[in-house]
C-alpha positions as MATLAB code, in Angstrom:
seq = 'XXXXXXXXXXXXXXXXXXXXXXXXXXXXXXXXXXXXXXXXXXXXXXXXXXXXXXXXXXXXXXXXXXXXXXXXXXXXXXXXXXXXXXXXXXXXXXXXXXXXXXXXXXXXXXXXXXXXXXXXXXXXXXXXXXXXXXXXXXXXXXXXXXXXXXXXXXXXXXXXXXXXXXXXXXXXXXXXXXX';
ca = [
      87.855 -106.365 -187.119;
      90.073 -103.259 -188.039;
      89.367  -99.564 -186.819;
      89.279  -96.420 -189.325;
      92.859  -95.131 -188.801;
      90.772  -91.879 -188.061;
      88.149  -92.881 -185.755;
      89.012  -92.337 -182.201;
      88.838  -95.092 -179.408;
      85.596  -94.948 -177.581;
      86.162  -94.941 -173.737;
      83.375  -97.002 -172.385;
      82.642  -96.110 -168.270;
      80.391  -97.534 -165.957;
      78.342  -95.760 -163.937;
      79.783  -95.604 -160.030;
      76.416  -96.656 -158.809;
      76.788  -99.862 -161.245;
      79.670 -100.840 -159.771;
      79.138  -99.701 -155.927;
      76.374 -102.211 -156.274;
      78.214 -104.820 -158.055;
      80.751 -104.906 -155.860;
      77.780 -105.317 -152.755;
      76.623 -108.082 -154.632;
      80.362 -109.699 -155.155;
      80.631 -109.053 -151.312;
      77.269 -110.408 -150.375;
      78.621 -113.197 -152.279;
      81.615 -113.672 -151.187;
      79.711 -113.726 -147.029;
      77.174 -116.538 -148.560;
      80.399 -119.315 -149.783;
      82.176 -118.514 -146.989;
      81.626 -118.784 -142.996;
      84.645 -116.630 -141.477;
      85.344 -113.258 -142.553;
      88.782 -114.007 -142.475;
      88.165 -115.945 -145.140;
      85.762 -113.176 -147.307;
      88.741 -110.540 -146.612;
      91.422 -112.997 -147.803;
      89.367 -113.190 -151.245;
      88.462 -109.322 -151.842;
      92.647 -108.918 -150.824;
      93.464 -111.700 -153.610;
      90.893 -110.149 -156.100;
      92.334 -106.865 -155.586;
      95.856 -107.657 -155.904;
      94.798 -109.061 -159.047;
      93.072 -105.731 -160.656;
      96.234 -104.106 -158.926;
      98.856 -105.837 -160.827;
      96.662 -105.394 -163.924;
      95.493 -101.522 -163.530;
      99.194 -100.203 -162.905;
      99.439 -100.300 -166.361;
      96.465  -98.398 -167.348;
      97.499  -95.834 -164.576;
     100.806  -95.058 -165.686;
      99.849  -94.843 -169.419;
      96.540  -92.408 -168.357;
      98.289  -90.363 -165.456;
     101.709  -89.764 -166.777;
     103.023  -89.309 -163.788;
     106.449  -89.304 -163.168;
     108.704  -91.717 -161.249;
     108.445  -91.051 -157.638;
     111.613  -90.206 -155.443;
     110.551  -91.207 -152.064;
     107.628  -92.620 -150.352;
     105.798  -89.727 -149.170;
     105.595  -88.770 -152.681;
     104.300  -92.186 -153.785;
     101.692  -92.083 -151.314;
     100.652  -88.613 -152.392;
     100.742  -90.613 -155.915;
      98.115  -92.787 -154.876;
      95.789  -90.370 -152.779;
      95.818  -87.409 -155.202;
      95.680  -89.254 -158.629;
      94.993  -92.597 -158.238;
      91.838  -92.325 -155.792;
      90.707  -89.375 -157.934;
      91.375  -91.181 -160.965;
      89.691  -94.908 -160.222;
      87.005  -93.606 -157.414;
      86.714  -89.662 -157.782;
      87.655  -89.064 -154.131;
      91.083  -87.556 -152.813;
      92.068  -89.204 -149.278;
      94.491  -87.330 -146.629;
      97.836  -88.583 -146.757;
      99.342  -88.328 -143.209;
     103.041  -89.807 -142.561;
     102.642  -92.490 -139.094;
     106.373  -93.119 -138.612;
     109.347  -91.322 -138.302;
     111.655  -93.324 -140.452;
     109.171  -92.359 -143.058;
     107.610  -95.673 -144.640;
     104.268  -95.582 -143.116;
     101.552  -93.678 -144.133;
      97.659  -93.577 -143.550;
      94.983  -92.648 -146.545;
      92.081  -90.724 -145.234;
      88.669  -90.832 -147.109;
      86.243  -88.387 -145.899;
      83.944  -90.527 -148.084;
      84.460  -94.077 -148.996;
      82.553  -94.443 -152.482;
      82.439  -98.454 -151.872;
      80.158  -97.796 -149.325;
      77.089  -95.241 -150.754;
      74.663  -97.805 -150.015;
      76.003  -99.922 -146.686;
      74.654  -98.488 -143.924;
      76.025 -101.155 -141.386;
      77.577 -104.373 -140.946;
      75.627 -106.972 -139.550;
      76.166 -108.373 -136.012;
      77.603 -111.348 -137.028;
      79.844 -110.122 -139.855;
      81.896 -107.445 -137.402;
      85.463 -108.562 -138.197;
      84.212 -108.473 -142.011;
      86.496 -105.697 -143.642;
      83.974 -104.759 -146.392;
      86.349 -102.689 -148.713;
      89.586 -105.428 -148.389;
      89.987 -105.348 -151.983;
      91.352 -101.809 -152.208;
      94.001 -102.609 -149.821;
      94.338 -105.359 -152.471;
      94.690 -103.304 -155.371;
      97.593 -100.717 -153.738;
      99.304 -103.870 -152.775;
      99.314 -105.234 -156.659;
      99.745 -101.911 -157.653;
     103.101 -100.861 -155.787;
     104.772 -104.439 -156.284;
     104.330 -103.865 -159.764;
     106.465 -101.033 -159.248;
     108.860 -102.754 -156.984;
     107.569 -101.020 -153.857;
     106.628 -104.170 -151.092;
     104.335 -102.766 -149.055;
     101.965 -104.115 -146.003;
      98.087 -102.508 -146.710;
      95.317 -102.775 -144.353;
      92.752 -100.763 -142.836;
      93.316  -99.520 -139.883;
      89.539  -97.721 -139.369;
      86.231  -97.886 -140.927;
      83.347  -96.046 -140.491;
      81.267  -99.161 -141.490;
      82.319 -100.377 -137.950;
      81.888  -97.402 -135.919;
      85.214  -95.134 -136.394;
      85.006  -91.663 -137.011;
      86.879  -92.149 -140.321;
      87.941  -94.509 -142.946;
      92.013  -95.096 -142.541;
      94.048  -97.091 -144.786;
      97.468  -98.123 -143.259;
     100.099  -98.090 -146.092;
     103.489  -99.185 -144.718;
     106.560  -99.550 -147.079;
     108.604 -102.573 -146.247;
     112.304 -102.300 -147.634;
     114.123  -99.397 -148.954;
     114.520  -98.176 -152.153;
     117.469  -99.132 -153.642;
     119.792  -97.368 -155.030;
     120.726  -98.073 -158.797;
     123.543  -96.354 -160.116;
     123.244  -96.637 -164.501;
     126.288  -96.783 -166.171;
     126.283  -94.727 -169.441;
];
């Protein structure tokens, strides 16, 4: 089936709630066909590297963003245009190292979360929103950035914010073109 050459692609979106609660579900899931949570986070982490590997391209071709010099730029990348972009929040980017390669995101509001109030008892090592470290992972190796995500708070288990732990893991090398 052809388009009109005129006729503009429709954009179809999904309605946050519709996917907040899809993605309960998928977790809910995920807690029922598995018995450790270190099992449940490995999955969300593989699904999300997944969608990250896949949604890098959709990213660069929507954000036209240019390419990043350094890492605290790439993690301003991520917090002020990705987030916004994918969830419609903008985390606080705050630099945790002084060699410059770790950074932490900082969601006043978690949009994952709208309608968790708590984790139960027996599910406390269970890190609910795993697959977004996921995603950044899939994400930055697509653009040859290694990097080590995890989350480092959660207010789903008590901590007066949500903290993702970004850390870089090699340099950036230096490629000198010949013209």
């Amino acid at each position: 089936m052809s388009r009109s050459p005129g006729r503009k692609q429709e954009n179809y979106k999904i309605s946050r709630e519709l996917f907040v609660l899809t993605y309960g579900a998928l977790v809910a899931q995920l807690c029922k066909d598995y018995e450790k949570d270190e099992d449940v986070n490995a999955c969300l982490d593989r699904m999300g590297y997944s969608i990250g590997i896949r949604l890098i391209d959709d990213f660069l071709a929507r954000s036209a963003v240019k390419k990043c010099r350094s890492y605290s730029e790439t993690a301003d990348v991520i917090a002020q245009v990705a987030f916004k972009m994918y969830l419609g929040v903008t985390p606080s980017v705050s630099c945790s190292s002084a060699t410059g390669n770790e950074f932490s995101l900082i969601l006043d509001k978690n949009p994952l979360v709208d309608f968790v109030e708590e984790l139960p008892a027996e599910r406390a090592s269970l890190c609910y929103c795993n697959l977004l470290c996921g995603v950044i992972r899939g994400a930055l190796e697509m653009v040859h950035l290694a990097a080590e995500v995890s989350f480092l708070q959660d207010r789903l288990k008590g901590d007066a914010v949500t903290e993702i732990g970004i850390t870089f893991l090699r340099k950036p090398e230096d490629r000198k073109h010949r013209r």
